[in-house]
mmCIF file of C-alpha atoms in Angstrom:
data_model
loop_
_atom_site.group_PDB
_atom_site.id
_atom_site.type_symbol
_atom_site.label_atom_id
_atom_site.label_comp_id
_atom_site.label_asym_id
_atom_site.label_seq_id
_atom_site.Cartn_x
_atom_site.Cartn_y
_atom_site.Cartn_z
ATOM 1 C CA MET Q 13 -106.823 -27.620 19.051
ATOM 2 C CA SER Q 14 -104.340 -30.087 20.510
ATOM 3 C CA ALA Q 15 -101.219 -29.092 22.461
ATOM 4 C CA PRO Q 16 -97.608 -29.872 21.270
ATOM 5 C CA ASN Q 17 -96.345 -33.388 21.890
ATOM 6 C CA LYS Q 18 -93.748 -32.766 24.623
ATOM 7 C CA SER Q 19 -93.098 -36.460 25.154
ATOM 8 C CA TYR Q 20 -91.668 -36.996 21.636
ATOM 9 C CA ASP Q 21 -88.547 -39.199 21.754
ATOM 10 C CA PRO Q 22 -85.848 -38.466 19.080
ATOM 11 C CA VAL Q 23 -84.783 -42.086 19.292
ATOM 12 C CA GLU Q 24 -87.949 -42.917 17.434
ATOM 13 C CA VAL Q 25 -86.405 -41.202 14.335
ATOM 14 C CA GLU Q 26 -84.369 -43.939 12.679
ATOM 15 C CA ALA Q 27 -81.560 -41.616 11.439
ATOM 16 C CA LEU Q 28 -81.006 -40.194 14.930
ATOM 17 C CA LYS Q 29 -80.647 -43.418 16.843
ATOM 18 C CA PRO Q 30 -77.250 -43.477 18.657
ATOM 19 C CA GLU Q 31 -76.216 -46.779 17.108
ATOM 20 C CA GLU Q 32 -77.108 -45.438 13.648
ATOM 21 C CA ILE Q 33 -75.030 -42.265 14.206
ATOM 22 C CA GLU Q 34 -72.080 -44.388 15.353
ATOM 23 C CA ARG Q 35 -72.401 -46.557 12.224
ATOM 24 C CA MET Q 36 -72.331 -43.501 9.940
ATOM 25 C CA ARG Q 37 -69.279 -42.172 11.787
ATOM 26 C CA ASP Q 38 -67.412 -45.485 11.660
ATOM 27 C CA GLU Q 39 -68.112 -45.910 7.939
ATOM 28 C CA ALA Q 40 -66.678 -42.445 7.262
ATOM 29 C CA LEU Q 41 -63.567 -43.115 9.339
ATOM 30 C CA ALA Q 42 -63.022 -46.432 7.576
ATOM 31 C CA ALA Q 43 -63.408 -44.811 4.145
ATOM 32 C CA PHE Q 44 -60.837 -42.140 4.981
ATOM 33 C CA ALA Q 45 -58.358 -44.697 6.310
ATOM 34 C CA ALA Q 46 -58.783 -46.831 3.185
ATOM 35 C CA ALA Q 47 -58.126 -43.918 0.770
ATOM 36 C CA GLY Q 48 -54.752 -44.614 -0.841
ATOM 37 C CA ASP Q 49 -54.265 -41.250 -2.562
ATOM 38 C CA LEU Q 50 -55.659 -37.741 -2.638
ATOM 39 C CA ASP Q 51 -58.161 -38.541 -5.400
ATOM 40 C CA ALA Q 52 -59.660 -41.425 -3.403
ATOM 41 C CA LEU Q 53 -59.782 -39.266 -0.305
ATOM 42 C CA GLN Q 54 -61.656 -36.584 -2.230
ATOM 43 C CA GLU Q 55 -64.292 -39.143 -3.259
ATOM 44 C CA ALA Q 56 -64.640 -40.319 0.359
ATOM 45 C CA LYS Q 57 -64.934 -36.725 1.524
ATOM 46 C CA VAL Q 58 -67.825 -36.006 -0.831
ATOM 47 C CA ALA Q 59 -69.566 -39.261 0.176
ATOM 48 C CA HIS Q 60 -69.292 -38.743 3.959
ATOM 49 C CA THR Q 61 -69.195 -34.956 4.491
ATOM 50 C CA GLY Q 62 -71.073 -33.621 1.468
ATOM 51 C CA GLY Q 63 -74.599 -32.216 1.472
ATOM 52 C CA THR Q 64 -76.190 -35.611 0.775
ATOM 53 C CA SER Q 65 -73.995 -37.659 3.139
ATOM 54 C CA PRO Q 66 -75.712 -39.726 5.880
ATOM 55 C CA LEU Q 67 -74.588 -37.446 8.697
ATOM 56 C CA ALA Q 68 -75.681 -34.336 6.767
ATOM 57 C CA LEU Q 69 -79.163 -35.864 6.253
ATOM 58 C CA ALA Q 70 -79.343 -36.838 9.938
ATOM 59 C CA ASN Q 71 -78.454 -33.272 10.870
ATOM 60 C CA ARG Q 72 -81.437 -32.041 8.853
ATOM 61 C CA GLU Q 73 -83.784 -34.299 10.879
ATOM 62 C CA ILE Q 74 -82.958 -32.302 14.027
ATOM 63 C CA GLY Q 75 -84.958 -29.342 12.747
ATOM 64 C CA ALA Q 76 -88.179 -31.358 12.943
ATOM 65 C CA LEU Q 77 -87.716 -32.201 16.637
ATOM 66 C CA PRO Q 78 -89.416 -30.344 19.492
ATOM 67 C CA PRO Q 79 -87.204 -27.801 21.318
ATOM 68 C CA GLN Q 80 -86.514 -30.021 24.329
ATOM 69 C CA ALA Q 81 -85.218 -32.833 22.075
ATOM 70 C CA LYS Q 82 -82.975 -30.779 19.752
ATOM 71 C CA ALA Q 83 -80.096 -30.334 22.208
ATOM 72 C CA ALA Q 84 -79.474 -34.018 22.791
ATOM 73 C CA ALA Q 85 -79.821 -34.924 19.137
ATOM 74 C CA GLY Q 86 -77.616 -32.004 18.032
ATOM 75 C CA LYS Q 87 -74.891 -33.026 20.475
ATOM 76 C CA LEU Q 88 -74.978 -36.602 19.238
ATOM 77 C CA VAL Q 89 -74.732 -35.656 15.555
ATOM 78 C CA GLY Q 90 -72.244 -32.826 16.186
ATOM 79 C CA GLN Q 91 -69.785 -35.115 17.972
ATOM 80 C CA ALA Q 92 -69.964 -37.612 15.128
ATOM 81 C CA ARG Q 93 -69.413 -34.941 12.446
ATOM 82 C CA GLY Q 94 -66.521 -33.454 14.466
ATOM 83 C CA ALA Q 95 -64.814 -36.854 14.629
ATOM 84 C CA VAL Q 96 -65.311 -37.317 10.881
ATOM 85 C CA ASN Q 97 -63.840 -33.888 10.026
ATOM 86 C CA LYS Q 98 -60.858 -34.462 12.317
ATOM 87 C CA ALA Q 99 -60.132 -37.837 10.733
ATOM 88 C CA LEU Q 100 -60.434 -36.284 7.263
ATOM 89 C CA ALA Q 101 -57.914 -33.530 8.092
ATOM 90 C CA THR Q 102 -55.474 -36.035 9.598
ATOM 91 C CA ARG Q 103 -55.631 -38.350 6.579
ATOM 92 C CA LEU Q 104 -55.307 -35.390 4.188
ATOM 93 C CA GLY Q 105 -52.099 -34.287 5.919
ATOM 94 C CA GLU Q 106 -50.696 -37.817 5.727
ATOM 95 C CA LEU Q 107 -51.431 -38.212 2.019
ATOM 96 C CA GLU Q 108 -50.030 -34.766 1.163
ATOM 97 C CA ALA Q 109 -46.818 -35.568 3.044
ATOM 98 C CA GLU Q 110 -46.535 -38.883 1.151
ATOM 99 C CA ARG Q 111 -47.126 -37.086 -2.159
ATOM 100 C CA ASP Q 112 -44.460 -34.435 -1.410
ATOM 101 C CA ALA Q 113 -41.914 -37.072 -0.413
ATOM 102 C CA ARG Q 114 -42.653 -39.059 -3.570
ATOM 103 C CA VAL Q 115 -42.295 -35.967 -5.771
ATOM 104 C CA LEU Q 116 -38.906 -35.178 -4.242
ATOM 105 C CA VAL Q 117 -37.699 -38.630 -5.233
ATOM 106 C CA GLU Q 118 -39.402 -39.016 -8.605
ATOM 107 C CA GLU Q 119 -38.727 -35.486 -9.873
ATOM 108 C CA ALA Q 120 -35.243 -35.035 -8.465
ATOM 109 C CA VAL Q 121 -32.655 -33.534 -10.841
ATOM 110 C CA ASP Q 122 -29.003 -34.493 -10.582
ATOM 111 C CA VAL Q 123 -27.242 -31.150 -11.051
ATOM 112 C CA THR Q 124 -23.863 -32.908 -11.183
ATOM 113 C CA LEU Q 125 -24.632 -34.660 -14.490
ATOM 114 C CA PRO Q 126 -22.498 -33.556 -17.472
ATOM 115 C CA TYR Q 127 -23.966 -30.635 -19.374
ATOM 116 C CA ASP Q 128 -24.561 -31.774 -22.943
ATOM 117 C CA ARG Q 129 -27.004 -29.193 -24.280
ATOM 118 C CA VAL Q 130 -25.905 -26.689 -26.907
ATOM 119 C CA PRO Q 131 -26.593 -23.085 -25.799
ATOM 120 C CA ALA Q 132 -29.154 -21.285 -27.946
ATOM 121 C CA GLY Q 133 -26.924 -18.544 -29.338
ATOM 122 C CA ALA Q 134 -23.777 -16.767 -28.180
ATOM 123 C CA ARG Q 135 -22.363 -13.304 -27.618
ATOM 124 C CA HIS Q 136 -21.516 -11.369 -30.773
ATOM 125 C CA PRO Q 137 -17.758 -11.399 -31.553
ATOM 126 C CA LEU Q 138 -17.699 -7.588 -31.739
ATOM 127 C CA THR Q 139 -19.231 -7.293 -28.276
ATOM 128 C CA THR Q 140 -16.782 -9.800 -26.855
ATOM 129 C CA PHE Q 141 -13.759 -8.123 -28.429
ATOM 130 C CA MET Q 142 -14.800 -4.603 -27.388
ATOM 131 C CA GLU Q 143 -15.164 -5.783 -23.801
ATOM 132 C CA ARG Q 144 -11.753 -7.457 -23.936
ATOM 133 C CA VAL Q 145 -10.108 -4.250 -25.145
ATOM 134 C CA ALA Q 146 -11.922 -2.188 -22.508
ATOM 135 C CA ASP Q 147 -10.821 -4.644 -19.810
ATOM 136 C CA VAL Q 148 -7.185 -4.048 -20.747
ATOM 137 C CA PHE Q 149 -7.521 -0.332 -19.991
ATOM 138 C CA VAL Q 150 -9.672 -0.858 -16.908
ATOM 139 C CA SER Q 151 -6.872 -3.034 -15.517
ATOM 140 C CA MET Q 152 -4.548 -0.020 -15.955
ATOM 141 C CA GLY Q 153 -6.892 2.236 -13.980
ATOM 142 C CA TYR Q 154 -8.953 3.723 -16.796
ATOM 143 C CA GLU Q 155 -12.684 4.333 -16.430
ATOM 144 C CA ILE Q 156 -15.326 3.378 -19.014
ATOM 145 C CA ALA Q 157 -17.088 6.457 -20.458
ATOM 146 C CA GLU Q 158 -20.048 6.485 -22.834
ATOM 147 C CA GLY Q 159 -21.956 9.119 -24.771
ATOM 148 C CA PRO Q 160 -24.937 9.494 -27.117
ATOM 149 C CA GLU Q 161 -24.780 8.194 -30.679
ATOM 150 C CA VAL Q 162 -26.989 11.077 -31.876
ATOM 151 C CA GLU Q 163 -24.647 13.930 -31.068
ATOM 152 C CA ALA Q 164 -24.573 17.709 -31.201
ATOM 153 C CA GLU Q 165 -22.395 18.999 -34.033
ATOM 154 C CA TRP Q 166 -20.432 21.098 -31.531
ATOM 155 C CA PHE Q 167 -19.251 18.008 -29.607
ATOM 156 C CA ASN Q 168 -18.587 16.011 -32.763
ATOM 157 C CA PHE Q 169 -16.643 18.720 -34.643
ATOM 158 C CA ASP Q 170 -16.238 22.195 -33.108
ATOM 159 C CA ALA Q 171 -14.942 21.092 -29.713
ATOM 160 C CA LEU Q 172 -12.425 18.834 -31.485
ATOM 161 C CA ASN Q 173 -10.888 21.626 -33.607
ATOM 162 C CA PHE Q 174 -12.630 20.774 -36.879
ATOM 163 C CA THR Q 175 -12.863 23.989 -38.867
ATOM 164 C CA PRO Q 176 -16.265 24.966 -40.377
ATOM 165 C CA ASP Q 177 -15.024 24.089 -43.888
ATOM 166 C CA HIS Q 178 -13.471 20.736 -42.908
ATOM 167 C CA PRO Q 179 -14.387 18.018 -45.465
ATOM 168 C CA ALA Q 180 -15.586 15.662 -42.719
ATOM 169 C CA ARG Q 181 -18.460 18.067 -41.975
ATOM 170 C CA GLN Q 182 -19.952 17.731 -45.433
ATOM 171 C CA MET Q 183 -23.056 15.633 -46.027
ATOM 172 C CA GLN Q 184 -21.149 13.200 -48.222
ATOM 173 C CA ASP Q 185 -19.106 12.203 -45.166
ATOM 174 C CA THR Q 186 -21.500 12.687 -42.222
ATOM 175 C CA PHE Q 187 -25.067 11.631 -41.442
ATOM 176 C CA PHE Q 188 -26.986 14.756 -40.414
ATOM 177 C CA VAL Q 189 -30.213 14.306 -38.478
ATOM 178 C CA GLN Q 190 -33.219 16.031 -40.007
ATOM 179 C CA GLY Q 191 -34.062 19.280 -38.225
ATOM 180 C CA PRO Q 192 -37.382 21.178 -38.024
ATOM 181 C CA GLU Q 193 -39.498 21.395 -41.165
ATOM 182 C CA GLY Q 194 -37.921 23.699 -43.705
ATOM 183 C CA THR Q 195 -34.397 23.219 -42.276
ATOM 184 C CA GLU Q 196 -31.706 21.692 -44.449
ATOM 185 C CA GLY Q 197 -30.126 18.517 -43.065
ATOM 186 C CA ASP Q 198 -26.672 20.047 -42.636
ATOM 187 C CA GLU Q 199 -28.186 22.997 -40.734
ATOM 188 C CA SER Q 200 -29.846 20.952 -37.999
ATOM 189 C CA GLY Q 201 -26.757 20.944 -35.759
ATOM 190 C CA VAL Q 202 -27.337 17.261 -34.925
ATOM 191 C CA VAL Q 203 -25.392 14.348 -36.421
ATOM 192 C CA LEU Q 204 -24.835 10.654 -35.992
ATOM 193 C CA ARG Q 205 -21.426 10.723 -34.348
ATOM 194 C CA THR Q 206 -18.605 9.987 -36.784
ATOM 195 C CA HIS Q 207 -16.184 8.910 -34.037
ATOM 196 C CA THR Q 208 -16.173 8.319 -30.297
ATOM 197 C CA SER Q 209 -14.108 11.466 -29.689
ATOM 198 C CA PRO Q 210 -17.184 13.490 -28.558
ATOM 199 C CA VAL Q 211 -17.153 11.331 -25.444
ATOM 200 C CA GLN Q 212 -13.706 12.774 -24.679
ATOM 201 C CA ALA Q 213 -15.072 16.315 -24.887
ATOM 202 C CA ARG Q 214 -17.987 15.461 -22.622
ATOM 203 C CA ALA Q 215 -15.653 13.779 -20.139
ATOM 204 C CA MET Q 216 -13.348 16.804 -19.941
ATOM 205 C CA LEU Q 217 -16.336 19.085 -19.318
ATOM 206 C CA ASP Q 218 -17.724 16.804 -16.603
ATOM 207 C CA ARG Q 219 -14.500 15.852 -14.799
ATOM 208 C CA GLU Q 220 -11.596 17.635 -13.195
ATOM 209 C CA PRO Q 221 -8.093 16.490 -14.222
ATOM 210 C CA PRO Q 222 -6.554 14.001 -13.969
ATOM 211 C CA VAL Q 223 -8.796 12.146 -16.423
ATOM 212 C CA TYR Q 224 -8.227 8.567 -17.540
ATOM 213 C CA ILE Q 225 -11.083 7.154 -19.596
ATOM 214 C CA VAL Q 226 -11.674 4.631 -22.368
ATOM 215 C CA CYS Q 227 -14.598 5.148 -24.758
ATOM 216 C CA PRO Q 228 -15.950 2.145 -26.707
ATOM 217 C CA GLY Q 229 -18.935 2.605 -28.999
ATOM 218 C CA ARG Q 230 -20.697 2.508 -32.345
ATOM 219 C CA VAL Q 231 -20.063 5.257 -34.931
ATOM 220 C CA TYR Q 232 -21.505 6.216 -38.330
ATOM 221 C CA ARG Q 233 -20.089 7.486 -41.623
ATOM 222 C CA THR Q 234 -21.503 7.687 -45.130
ATOM 223 C CA ASP Q 235 -19.191 5.012 -46.520
ATOM 224 C CA GLU Q 236 -20.306 2.607 -49.213
ATOM 225 C CA LEU Q 237 -20.499 -0.942 -47.912
ATOM 226 C CA ASP Q 238 -17.675 -3.117 -49.243
ATOM 227 C CA ALA Q 239 -15.031 -5.513 -47.971
ATOM 228 C CA THR Q 240 -13.183 -2.820 -45.999
ATOM 229 C CA HIS Q 241 -15.860 -0.159 -45.358
ATOM 230 C CA THR Q 242 -19.217 -0.013 -43.621
ATOM 231 C CA PRO Q 243 -21.508 2.894 -42.684
ATOM 232 C CA VAL Q 244 -21.759 1.584 -39.111
ATOM 233 C CA PHE Q 245 -18.699 0.344 -37.255
ATOM 234 C CA HIS Q 246 -17.095 0.369 -33.800
ATOM 235 C CA GLN Q 247 -14.262 2.389 -32.325
ATOM 236 C CA ILE Q 248 -12.578 2.458 -28.955
ATOM 237 C CA GLU Q 249 -10.619 5.499 -27.757
ATOM 238 C CA LEU Q 250 -8.629 6.310 -24.680
ATOM 239 C CA LEU Q 251 -8.011 9.701 -23.133
ATOM 240 C CA ALA Q 252 -5.462 10.607 -20.489
ATOM 241 C CA ILE Q 253 -5.253 14.139 -19.087
ATOM 242 C CA ASP Q 254 -2.553 14.556 -16.443
ATOM 243 C CA GLU Q 255 0.648 16.415 -15.707
ATOM 244 C CA GLY Q 256 3.866 15.356 -17.415
ATOM 245 C CA LEU Q 257 2.450 12.918 -19.958
ATOM 246 C CA THR Q 258 4.507 12.475 -23.138
ATOM 247 C CA MET Q 259 4.400 10.515 -26.375
ATOM 248 C CA ALA Q 260 6.481 7.892 -24.574
ATOM 249 C CA ASP Q 261 3.564 7.283 -22.176
ATOM 250 C CA LEU Q 262 1.237 6.975 -25.159
ATOM 251 C CA LYS Q 263 3.552 4.514 -26.922
ATOM 252 C CA GLY Q 264 3.938 2.388 -23.797
ATOM 253 C CA THR Q 265 0.171 2.301 -23.240
ATOM 254 C CA LEU Q 266 -0.493 1.193 -26.807
ATOM 255 C CA ASP Q 267 2.265 -1.424 -26.623
ATOM 256 C CA HIS Q 268 0.643 -2.855 -23.495
ATOM 257 C CA MET Q 269 -2.765 -2.978 -25.190
ATOM 258 C CA VAL Q 270 -1.461 -4.823 -28.263
ATOM 259 C CA GLN Q 271 0.627 -7.273 -26.253
ATOM 260 C CA SER Q 272 -2.305 -8.018 -23.914
ATOM 261 C CA LEU Q 273 -4.557 -8.798 -26.868
ATOM 262 C CA PHE Q 274 -2.194 -10.505 -29.322
ATOM 263 C CA GLY Q 275 0.807 -11.755 -27.348
ATOM 264 C CA SER Q 276 3.934 -10.480 -25.659
ATOM 265 C CA GLU Q 277 6.014 -10.682 -28.866
ATOM 266 C CA MET Q 278 3.877 -8.086 -30.652
ATOM 267 C CA LYS Q 279 5.302 -4.638 -31.459
ATOM 268 C CA THR Q 280 3.860 -1.294 -32.523
ATOM 269 C CA ARG Q 281 5.163 1.649 -34.512
ATOM 270 C CA LEU Q 282 4.040 5.272 -34.870
ATOM 271 C CA ARG Q 283 4.006 7.115 -38.211
ATOM 272 C CA PRO Q 284 3.594 10.921 -38.345
ATOM 273 C CA ASN Q 285 0.135 12.028 -39.425
ATOM 274 C CA TYR Q 286 -2.381 14.839 -38.909
ATOM 275 C CA PHE Q 287 -5.633 14.956 -36.931
ATOM 276 C CA PRO Q 288 -7.376 18.199 -35.904
ATOM 277 C CA PHE Q 289 -7.767 17.103 -32.277
ATOM 278 C CA THR Q 290 -4.193 15.934 -31.598
ATOM 279 C CA GLU Q 291 -0.788 17.604 -31.898
ATOM 280 C CA PRO Q 292 1.568 15.909 -32.545
ATOM 281 C CA SER Q 293 -0.416 13.156 -34.271
ATOM 282 C CA ALA Q 294 0.510 9.703 -35.473
ATOM 283 C CA GLU Q 295 -0.868 6.588 -37.093
ATOM 284 C CA MET Q 296 -0.324 3.472 -35.012
ATOM 285 C CA ASP Q 297 0.530 0.159 -36.675
ATOM 286 C CA MET Q 298 1.074 -3.189 -35.049
ATOM 287 C CA LEU Q 299 3.134 -6.106 -36.255
ATOM 288 C CA CYS Q 300 1.012 -8.500 -38.302
ATOM 289 C CA TYR Q 301 -0.223 -11.152 -35.876
ATOM 290 C CA VAL Q 302 -0.326 -13.765 -38.666
ATOM 291 C CA CYS Q 303 3.038 -13.554 -40.427
ATOM 292 C CA LYS Q 304 4.921 -11.517 -37.777
ATOM 293 C CA GLY Q 305 6.476 -9.530 -40.647
ATOM 294 C CA GLU Q 306 8.050 -12.559 -42.323
ATOM 295 C CA SER Q 307 5.982 -12.099 -45.497
ATOM 296 C CA VAL Q 308 7.677 -8.798 -46.377
ATOM 297 C CA GLY Q 309 9.747 -9.306 -49.545
ATOM 298 C CA ASN Q 310 9.052 -13.028 -49.396
ATOM 299 C CA PRO Q 311 6.927 -14.082 -52.406
ATOM 300 C CA ASP Q 312 7.034 -17.692 -51.237
ATOM 301 C CA ARG Q 313 5.059 -16.765 -48.112
ATOM 302 C CA PRO Q 314 2.433 -14.143 -48.945
ATOM 303 C CA CYS Q 315 0.150 -12.899 -46.173
ATOM 304 C CA ARG Q 316 -3.453 -11.930 -46.983
ATOM 305 C CA THR Q 317 -3.956 -10.308 -43.576
ATOM 306 C CA CYS Q 318 -1.377 -7.547 -43.988
ATOM 307 C CA SER Q 319 -0.996 -7.780 -47.806
ATOM 308 C CA SER Q 320 2.619 -8.838 -47.151
ATOM 309 C CA GLU Q 321 3.427 -5.439 -45.643
ATOM 310 C CA GLY Q 322 4.214 -6.883 -42.226
ATOM 311 C CA TRP Q 323 2.161 -4.245 -40.365
ATOM 312 C CA ILE Q 324 -1.542 -3.664 -39.693
ATOM 313 C CA GLU Q 325 -2.903 -0.146 -39.209
ATOM 314 C CA LEU Q 326 -4.965 0.137 -36.008
ATOM 315 C CA GLY Q 327 -5.833 3.833 -35.832
ATOM 316 C CA GLY Q 328 -4.780 7.356 -35.066
ATOM 317 C CA CYS Q 329 -3.265 8.661 -31.848
ATOM 318 C CA GLY Q 330 -1.418 11.639 -30.447
ATOM 319 C CA MET Q 331 -1.286 14.285 -27.710
ATOM 320 C CA VAL Q 332 -4.527 16.204 -27.224
ATOM 321 C CA ASN Q 333 -4.407 19.519 -29.127
ATOM 322 C CA PRO Q 334 -4.298 22.511 -26.713
ATOM 323 C CA ARG Q 335 -7.229 24.041 -28.646
ATOM 324 C CA VAL Q 336 -9.346 21.024 -27.698
ATOM 325 C CA LEU Q 337 -8.295 21.361 -24.070
ATOM 326 C CA VAL Q 338 -9.319 25.044 -24.028
ATOM 327 C CA ALA Q 339 -12.658 24.308 -25.731
ATOM 328 C CA CYS Q 340 -13.404 21.671 -23.082
ATOM 329 C CA GLY Q 341 -12.441 23.815 -20.093
ATOM 330 C CA VAL Q 342 -8.906 22.522 -19.406
ATOM 331 C CA ASP Q 343 -6.120 25.112 -19.086
ATOM 332 C CA PRO Q 344 -3.038 23.898 -21.038
ATOM 333 C CA ARG Q 345 -0.770 26.141 -18.934
ATOM 334 C CA SER Q 346 -1.927 24.867 -15.537
ATOM 335 C CA THR Q 347 0.560 21.975 -15.301
ATOM 336 C CA ALA Q 348 4.249 21.609 -14.780
ATOM 337 C CA ASP Q 349 4.904 20.734 -18.391
ATOM 338 C CA SER Q 350 1.941 20.687 -20.723
ATOM 339 C CA PRO Q 351 -1.138 18.706 -19.743
ATOM 340 C CA SER Q 352 -1.299 16.067 -22.389
ATOM 341 C CA GLY Q 353 -3.685 13.373 -23.339
ATOM 342 C CA SER Q 354 -3.572 10.359 -25.580
ATOM 343 C CA ALA Q 355 -6.320 9.303 -27.925
ATOM 344 C CA SER Q 356 -6.420 5.998 -29.765
ATOM 345 C CA SER Q 357 -9.160 4.675 -32.027
ATOM 346 C CA GLY Q 358 -9.665 1.519 -34.037
ATOM 347 C CA CYS Q 359 -12.469 -0.269 -35.823
#
């Protein structure tokens, strides 16, 4: 049995000759420098650092060398591969920087150009108008208050002084929510609110006077759908509970609302009426914003908006009924005069 060949010279292996290693290294460096973009650099990377690249194959030859020859050959190949990897990383950084700079120029967007695209949709007119009305009262110091649309019958009727036999509580006027199985609809105690006034009751129970709130929202009634009626519509109400308020305060508040929405020349009037939750009560009309009252008695200038009456009915209003105040925890006798509130609603 012969002994190992300790005199083996790694230079005898063609792939491990120093000049051959230098050639492989220089070819890789030249390929990286010649790559004009990231795709070309990727091809050069695979060719000169991949598993079948010349330097990778030379590195495999080291394993066949005797122990005393592996160190020198490994150092020679390792230095060449280190130089190749360093050059690759440097060139990659340069090409990425060039790409980013080019993208900033080519894909730049001039945000100062005129906007000529048509928006896909718009806010609903009802939403816009309700917010405008609410903003008028917020500017006067009122607070927005909201409540559930599926309401307890007590808040919708009892707390507002509707008697048990009031016509509005019948099923032909109110949507009752189905109760447990075997319970008639009008016995469930739950309704779709017929007005936004339940929000007033909730506000008085939750807040201590003074109270200044405005309540916009959707309401429901069993009306047949026609040109002037709908089973689902919108109301907005205001409530003021404070010492010394009078009908004059209510009238001035409503005048300000109408003038803010329709112009400073607009006027309002109050006509006596009856509502269970206010006393005294009134219907509020505003001057027709189209004909300004000039169509009244003038057949040559009829007005379709007000039917030539000169006025448009907006809704009911009045001073909060003391019974409602008591039901909602407010003592009518606890103020200098009578604590009074104003309530206004309109579709």
